[in-house]
């Protein structure tokens, strides 16, 4: 990245909390938002999920449910704004198109962003876009966010995603592949749902002395994705990590901890086991790693912004293991991304 981006605010709706503060507190406390749900197919089967508790009227359709979640998280992220919504651009990652998510049957992918903006009741910059690609794609949009602020008159960017794996379509798809966590599969994922957004600015806001700045981003495509018949050798994750530190910002020896959207699957664990020793070459007694999925399950496209939100909060509130963090994100379709963030202190 040519210059740092600053995380100035955040908003979230997850199974662990209806706002960012509650969600982060639950993750810090290592709480679990898991519960058992009885499935209609196969009839009577029980699946562990991380489901947001809410009134049934908000879930009349999957499309409206995702729109409601996204609008709520955007509203929270904008609460501390110093800029008008018309000078704010939204960069949104909805559920990946290959999944045939039931929300796409309610609201066409091309109309999804417009539906979210309408639900907020505000007008946003015309450069706002929805981008396919999952959690890693969200991190990959950081470069685009900087371009919008430098070249297109945007004063701030809301970067985030919304997704729900708690639906019959994803249950069936993941079940056929043997990827769901259950009594016969300890190394499986727990379907979750969430919306998460971070508010990005070019310069630090307010008079606070400490700020969270994103210094580098890396993006790469893994050929052996979880959808293929082969295990990943970690090549794309390694490439994304190396690109993220290939600049004037923090380098590999500076990294103090990791935030990952690893979801407990055997595939995910194998990839990290291979890629990390090839990147983290500096001797460390321990490399602290946070896995939000242990609290809120696999939240798909929302995981990128949530990782940035958690990283920024830990740096700003001084409970992080150190001043520099890398966020590692993997999408189902093979996209891999990394973002390096550091605590910056004003003199």
Short mmCIF file of C-alpha atoms in Angstrom, two decimals:
data_model
loop_
_atom_site.label_atom_id
_atom_site.label_comp_id
_atom_site.label_asym_id
_atom_site.label_seq_id
_atom_site.Cartn_x
_atom_site.Cartn_y
_atom_site.Cartn_z
CA UNK A 1 0.00 0.00 0.00
CA UNK A 2 1.22 3.50 -0.85
CA UNK A 3 0.14 4.87 2.53
CA UNK A 4 -1.59 3.55 5.67
CA UNK A 5 -5.34 3.33 6.16
CA UNK A 6 -6.82 3.97 9.59
CA UNK A 7 -9.64 2.04 11.25
CA UNK A 8 -11.85 4.78 12.71
CA UNK A 9 -14.95 2.81 13.63
CA UNK A 10 -16.70 -0.56 13.38
CA UNK A 11 -20.07 -2.23 13.53
CA UNK A 12 -21.10 -5.86 13.83
CA UNK A 13 -24.01 -8.23 14.35
CA UNK A 14 -23.06 -11.79 15.33
CA UNK A 15 -24.35 -14.73 17.32
CA UNK A 16 -22.21 -13.51 20.24
CA UNK A 17 -23.47 -9.92 20.24
CA UNK A 18 -25.75 -7.47 18.49
CA UNK A 19 -22.99 -4.88 18.21
CA UNK A 20 -19.23 -4.72 17.89
CA UNK A 21 -18.61 -4.17 21.60
CA UNK A 22 -20.58 -7.24 22.68
CA UNK A 23 -19.05 -9.40 19.96
CA UNK A 24 -15.48 -8.44 20.82
CA UNK A 25 -16.08 -8.94 24.53
CA UNK A 26 -17.40 -12.46 23.89
CA UNK A 27 -14.41 -13.36 21.71
CA UNK A 28 -11.98 -11.98 24.31
CA UNK A 29 -13.68 -14.01 27.02
CA UNK A 30 -13.53 -17.19 24.87
CA UNK A 31 -17.29 -17.62 25.14
CA UNK A 32 -19.21 -19.91 22.82
CA UNK A 33 -22.35 -18.90 20.91
CA UNK A 34 -22.89 -22.45 19.67
CA UNK A 35 -26.23 -24.21 19.95
CA UNK A 36 -27.83 -27.34 18.54
CA UNK A 37 -30.43 -27.11 15.80
CA UNK A 38 -32.67 -29.90 14.53
CA UNK A 39 -32.60 -30.17 10.75
CA UNK A 40 -35.55 -31.00 8.49
CA UNK A 41 -33.28 -32.97 6.14
CA UNK A 42 -32.26 -35.56 7.09
CA UNK A 43 -35.26 -35.40 9.39
CA UNK A 44 -34.33 -35.19 13.07
CA UNK A 45 -30.60 -34.73 12.49
CA UNK A 46 -28.90 -32.33 14.91
CA UNK A 47 -26.36 -29.74 13.78
CA UNK A 48 -24.25 -27.40 15.91
CA UNK A 49 -24.65 -23.81 14.66
CA UNK A 50 -23.87 -20.26 15.79
CA UNK A 51 -27.20 -18.52 15.13
CA UNK A 52 -28.15 -14.94 15.95
CA UNK A 53 -31.11 -14.88 18.36
CA UNK A 54 -33.81 -12.71 16.81
CA UNK A 55 -37.52 -12.30 16.21
CA UNK A 56 -38.86 -14.54 13.47
CA UNK A 57 -40.29 -11.56 11.54
CA UNK A 58 -36.74 -10.41 10.75
CA UNK A 59 -36.10 -13.80 9.10
CA UNK A 60 -39.08 -13.94 6.77
CA UNK A 61 -36.68 -14.45 3.87
CA UNK A 62 -32.94 -15.08 3.77
CA UNK A 63 -32.44 -12.03 1.58
CA UNK A 64 -34.23 -9.68 3.95
CA UNK A 65 -32.39 -11.19 6.91
CA UNK A 66 -28.97 -10.46 5.38
CA UNK A 67 -30.07 -6.95 4.42
CA UNK A 68 -31.27 -6.28 7.99
CA UNK A 69 -27.97 -7.51 9.45
CA UNK A 70 -25.87 -5.43 7.07
CA UNK A 71 -27.92 -2.27 7.63
CA UNK A 72 -27.62 -2.61 11.40
CA UNK A 73 -23.83 -3.07 11.28
CA UNK A 74 -23.43 -0.13 8.89
CA UNK A 75 -25.50 2.06 11.19
CA UNK A 76 -23.25 1.25 14.12
CA UNK A 77 -20.06 1.86 12.12
CA UNK A 78 -21.41 5.28 11.11
CA UNK A 79 -22.36 6.38 14.63
CA UNK A 80 -19.00 8.03 15.29
CA UNK A 81 -18.68 9.49 11.81
CA UNK A 82 -17.50 13.01 11.14
CA UNK A 83 -18.40 12.78 7.44
CA UNK A 84 -21.73 12.73 5.61
CA UNK A 85 -22.98 9.46 4.15
CA UNK A 86 -22.94 11.01 0.65
CA UNK A 87 -19.13 11.19 0.87
CA UNK A 88 -18.95 7.65 2.24
CA UNK A 89 -18.52 4.63 -0.05
CA UNK A 90 -19.57 1.09 0.86
CA UNK A 91 -17.44 -1.86 -0.29
CA UNK A 92 -19.48 -4.96 0.49
CA UNK A 93 -18.83 -8.69 0.13
CA UNK A 94 -22.08 -10.74 0.13
CA UNK A 95 -22.24 -14.57 0.09
CA UNK A 96 -20.18 -16.04 -2.75
CA UNK A 97 -22.13 -16.61 -5.96
CA UNK A 98 -21.04 -20.25 -6.41
CA UNK A 99 -22.93 -21.24 -3.25
CA UNK A 100 -26.38 -20.45 -4.70
CA UNK A 101 -27.27 -18.87 -1.37
CA UNK A 102 -31.04 -18.70 -0.79
CA UNK A 103 -30.70 -14.93 -0.27
CA UNK A 104 -29.88 -14.64 -3.97
CA UNK A 105 -33.26 -16.16 -4.75
CA UNK A 106 -34.95 -13.37 -2.81
CA UNK A 107 -32.73 -10.50 -3.95
CA UNK A 108 -30.69 -10.71 -7.14
CA UNK A 109 -26.94 -10.25 -6.51
CA UNK A 110 -26.96 -7.15 -8.73
CA UNK A 111 -29.62 -5.58 -6.51
CA UNK A 112 -28.25 -6.60 -3.13
CA UNK A 113 -26.17 -3.51 -2.38
CA UNK A 114 -29.04 -1.22 -3.36
CA UNK A 115 -31.32 -3.12 -0.97
CA UNK A 116 -28.81 -2.70 1.86
CA UNK A 117 -28.42 1.03 1.19
CA UNK A 118 -32.20 1.45 1.09
CA UNK A 119 -32.49 -0.32 4.45
CA UNK A 120 -30.05 2.13 6.03
CA UNK A 121 -32.22 5.08 5.02
CA UNK A 122 -29.16 7.02 3.85
CA UNK A 123 -27.54 7.95 0.54
CA UNK A 124 -23.99 6.78 -0.09
CA UNK A 125 -21.33 7.67 -2.65
CA UNK A 126 -21.90 6.38 -6.19
CA UNK A 127 -18.58 4.49 -6.04
CA UNK A 128 -20.10 1.98 -3.60
CA UNK A 129 -19.81 -1.60 -4.84
CA UNK A 130 -20.59 -5.21 -3.93
CA UNK A 131 -17.77 -7.64 -4.78
CA UNK A 132 -17.92 -11.43 -5.03
CA UNK A 133 -15.17 -13.53 -3.46
CA UNK A 134 -15.77 -14.08 0.25
CA UNK A 135 -13.75 -13.07 3.31
CA UNK A 136 -10.41 -12.73 1.54
CA UNK A 137 -11.96 -10.51 -1.15
CA UNK A 138 -12.96 -8.06 1.56
CA UNK A 139 -9.30 -7.66 2.59
CA UNK A 140 -8.32 -7.36 -1.06
CA UNK A 141 -10.57 -4.29 -1.35
CA UNK A 142 -8.34 -2.27 0.99
CA UNK A 143 -6.29 -1.05 -1.97
CA UNK A 144 -9.51 -0.02 -3.72
CA UNK A 145 -10.64 1.83 -0.60
CA UNK A 146 -7.45 3.89 -0.67
CA UNK A 147 -7.93 4.67 -4.37
CA UNK A 148 -11.47 5.89 -3.77
CA UNK A 149 -10.31 8.31 -1.10
CA UNK A 150 -7.35 9.57 -3.10
CA UNK A 151 -8.92 9.84 -6.55
CA UNK A 152 -12.73 9.89 -6.42
CA UNK A 153 -13.61 12.35 -3.68
CA UNK A 154 -14.60 9.74 -1.09
CA UNK A 155 -13.87 10.87 2.48
CA UNK A 156 -14.29 7.50 4.19
CA UNK A 157 -15.05 3.89 3.26
CA UNK A 158 -17.22 1.31 4.98
CA UNK A 159 -15.57 -2.02 4.23
CA UNK A 160 -17.40 -5.16 5.25
CA UNK A 161 -19.42 -8.24 4.52
CA UNK A 162 -22.57 -10.08 5.46
CA UNK A 163 -23.25 -13.80 5.29
CA UNK A 164 -25.11 -16.71 6.84
CA UNK A 165 -24.21 -20.37 6.57
CA UNK A 166 -27.24 -21.19 8.74
CA UNK A 167 -29.51 -22.27 5.91
CA UNK A 168 -30.62 -25.56 4.39
CA UNK A 169 -28.71 -25.00 1.13
CA UNK A 170 -25.34 -24.60 2.83
CA UNK A 171 -26.14 -27.38 5.31
CA UNK A 172 -26.75 -29.80 2.42
CA UNK A 173 -23.69 -28.65 0.45
CA UNK A 174 -21.32 -28.84 3.42
CA UNK A 175 -22.86 -32.07 4.68
CA UNK A 176 -22.32 -33.85 1.36
CA UNK A 177 -18.66 -32.83 1.48
CA UNK A 178 -18.26 -34.08 5.07
CA UNK A 179 -17.26 -30.63 6.27
CA UNK A 180 -19.76 -30.02 9.09
CA UNK A 181 -18.74 -30.44 12.71
CA UNK A 182 -20.61 -33.24 14.44
CA UNK A 183 -20.30 -36.31 16.62
CA UNK A 184 -18.68 -38.19 13.73
CA UNK A 185 -16.47 -35.29 12.57
CA UNK A 186 -14.54 -33.38 15.21
CA UNK A 187 -12.59 -31.46 12.56
CA UNK A 188 -15.49 -29.74 10.87
CA UNK A 189 -16.86 -26.22 10.74
CA UNK A 190 -19.72 -24.70 12.74
CA UNK A 191 -22.03 -22.68 10.45
CA UNK A 192 -22.42 -19.12 11.66
CA UNK A 193 -23.88 -15.83 10.48
CA UNK A 194 -22.82 -12.22 10.84
CA UNK A 195 -22.45 -8.77 9.38
CA UNK A 196 -19.30 -6.76 10.09
CA UNK A 197 -18.01 -3.41 8.80
CA UNK A 198 -15.01 -1.22 9.55
CA UNK A 199 -14.89 2.50 8.80
CA UNK A 200 -11.65 3.46 7.07
CA UNK A 201 -10.08 6.91 6.75
CA UNK A 202 -6.90 8.32 5.21
CA UNK A 203 -5.91 10.16 8.37
CA UNK A 204 -6.33 9.56 12.11
CA UNK A 205 -9.54 10.99 13.58
CA UNK A 206 -9.98 12.88 16.81
CA UNK A 207 -7.40 13.78 19.43
CA UNK A 208 -6.56 10.26 20.59
CA UNK A 209 -2.84 9.50 20.77
CA UNK A 210 -3.14 5.86 19.67
CA UNK A 211 -4.50 4.71 16.31
CA UNK A 212 -4.73 1.42 14.40
CA UNK A 213 -3.22 1.64 10.91
CA UNK A 214 -3.26 -0.89 8.07
CA UNK A 215 0.16 -0.85 6.38
CA UNK A 216 0.21 -3.71 3.91
CA UNK A 217 -2.07 -6.07 1.99
CA UNK A 218 -1.42 -9.27 0.08
CA UNK A 219 -3.74 -11.30 -2.15
CA UNK A 220 -3.25 -14.63 -3.95
CA UNK A 221 -5.31 -17.44 -5.49
CA UNK A 222 -4.97 -21.00 -4.18
CA UNK A 223 -5.43 -23.64 -6.87
CA UNK A 224 -6.07 -26.45 -4.38
CA UNK A 225 -9.05 -24.88 -2.61
CA UNK A 226 -11.26 -26.67 -0.10
CA UNK A 227 -13.64 -27.30 -3.01
CA UNK A 228 -11.00 -29.33 -4.87
CA UNK A 229 -9.92 -32.93 -4.27
CA UNK A 230 -6.47 -31.97 -2.98
CA UNK A 231 -5.23 -30.42 0.26
CA UNK A 232 -3.66 -26.99 0.02
CA UNK A 233 0.12 -26.76 0.23
CA UNK A 234 -0.20 -23.20 1.52
CA UNK A 235 1.32 -21.54 -1.54
CA UNK A 236 -1.29 -18.79 -1.89
CA UNK A 237 -1.41 -18.04 1.83
CA UNK A 238 2.37 -17.81 1.87
CA UNK A 239 2.32 -15.50 -1.14
CA UNK A 240 -0.31 -13.25 0.42
CA UNK A 241 1.67 -12.98 3.67
CA UNK A 242 4.90 -12.14 1.84
CA UNK A 243 3.19 -9.47 -0.26
CA UNK A 244 1.61 -7.93 2.85
CA UNK A 245 5.04 -7.21 4.38
CA UNK A 246 6.73 -6.27 1.10
CA UNK A 247 6.77 -2.54 1.68
CA UNK A 248 7.89 0.22 4.00
CA UNK A 249 5.64 -0.93 6.85
CA UNK A 250 6.20 -3.69 9.41
CA UNK A 251 8.08 -6.79 8.28
CA UNK A 252 7.90 -10.43 9.37
CA UNK A 253 10.09 -10.07 12.49
CA UNK A 254 7.79 -7.29 13.75
CA UNK A 255 4.62 -9.41 13.82
CA UNK A 256 3.48 -10.15 17.36
CA UNK A 257 0.25 -12.08 16.80
CA UNK A 258 -2.23 -13.37 14.21
CA UNK A 259 -5.98 -13.16 13.71
CA UNK A 260 -7.26 -15.91 11.42
CA UNK A 261 -10.63 -17.01 10.05
CA UNK A 262 -9.55 -20.63 10.39
CA UNK A 263 -12.76 -22.58 11.05
CA UNK A 264 -11.58 -25.85 12.57
CA UNK A 265 -11.64 -27.88 9.38
CA UNK A 266 -8.84 -30.35 8.75
CA UNK A 267 -8.14 -28.59 5.44
CA UNK A 268 -7.67 -25.22 7.16
CA UNK A 269 -5.40 -26.62 9.85
CA UNK A 270 -3.26 -28.44 7.30
CA UNK A 271 -2.80 -25.31 5.18
CA UNK A 272 -1.74 -23.18 8.15
CA UNK A 273 0.60 -25.90 9.40
CA UNK A 274 2.46 -25.88 6.09
CA UNK A 275 2.41 -22.14 5.28
CA UNK A 276 3.26 -20.56 8.62
CA UNK A 277 6.69 -22.14 9.26
CA UNK A 278 7.70 -21.01 5.76
CA UNK A 279 6.76 -17.39 6.48
CA UNK A 280 7.40 -16.82 10.19
CA UNK A 281 11.15 -17.46 10.12
CA UNK A 282 12.09 -15.28 13.11
CA UNK A 283 12.42 -17.31 16.31
CA UNK A 284 9.44 -16.91 18.64
CA UNK A 285 8.62 -18.68 21.87
CA UNK A 286 4.96 -18.57 20.82
CA UNK A 287 2.90 -16.99 18.04
CA UNK A 288 -0.42 -16.00 19.68
CA UNK A 289 -3.32 -16.59 17.31
CA UNK A 290 -6.97 -15.59 17.68
CA UNK A 291 -9.66 -17.67 16.00
CA UNK A 292 -13.01 -15.83 16.22
CA UNK A 293 -14.74 -18.90 14.74
CA UNK A 294 -14.26 -20.60 18.13
CA UNK A 295 -16.92 -18.19 19.44
CA UNK A 296 -19.12 -17.30 16.45
CA UNK A 297 -18.52 -20.12 13.97
CA UNK A 298 -17.68 -19.74 10.29
CA UNK A 299 -19.24 -16.46 9.17
CA UNK A 300 -18.18 -16.62 5.53
CA UNK A 301 -17.88 -13.28 3.75
CA UNK A 302 -18.18 -11.28 7.00
CA UNK A 303 -14.95 -12.70 8.44
CA UNK A 304 -12.59 -10.24 6.73
CA UNK A 305 -14.00 -7.09 8.29
CA UNK A 306 -14.48 -8.83 11.63
CA UNK A 307 -10.77 -9.73 11.73
CA UNK A 308 -9.84 -6.09 11.05
CA UNK A 309 -12.30 -4.93 13.72
CA UNK A 310 -10.88 -7.29 16.34
CA UNK A 311 -7.30 -6.38 15.43
CA UNK A 312 -7.98 -2.64 15.70
CA UNK A 313 -9.79 -2.97 19.02
CA UNK A 314 -6.98 -5.03 20.55
CA UNK A 315 -4.40 -2.44 19.48
CA UNK A 316 -6.40 0.59 20.58
CA UNK A 317 -7.38 -0.84 23.96
CA UNK A 318 -3.93 -2.28 24.66
CA UNK A 319 -4.82 -5.90 25.29
CA UNK A 320 -2.98 -7.13 22.19
CA UNK A 321 0.15 -9.30 22.69
CA UNK A 322 2.15 -6.63 20.87
CA UNK A 323 1.87 -3.59 18.58
CA UNK A 324 1.77 -5.45 15.24
CA UNK A 325 -0.75 -7.99 13.96
CA UNK A 326 -1.39 -9.81 10.69
CA UNK A 327 -4.90 -10.86 9.66
CA UNK A 328 -4.97 -14.10 7.64
CA UNK A 329 -8.12 -14.70 5.58
CA UNK A 330 -9.15 -17.62 3.40
CA UNK A 331 -12.20 -17.87 1.13
CA UNK A 332 -13.82 -21.13 0.08
CA UNK A 333 -13.09 -20.48 -3.58
CA UNK A 334 -9.33 -20.39 -2.90
CA UNK A 335 -8.71 -16.67 -2.53
CA UNK A 336 -6.18 -15.88 0.22
CA UNK A 337 -5.46 -12.49 1.77
CA UNK A 338 -3.32 -10.97 4.49
CA UNK A 339 -3.30 -7.51 6.05
CA UNK A 340 -0.69 -6.09 8.42
CA UNK A 341 -1.90 -3.63 11.06
CA UNK A 342 0.09 -1.77 13.70
CA UNK A 343 -0.50 0.52 16.64
CA UNK A 344 0.63 4.07 15.88
CA UNK A 345 1.17 6.72 18.57
CA UNK A 346 0.94 10.44 17.96
CA UNK A 347 3.58 12.60 19.57
#
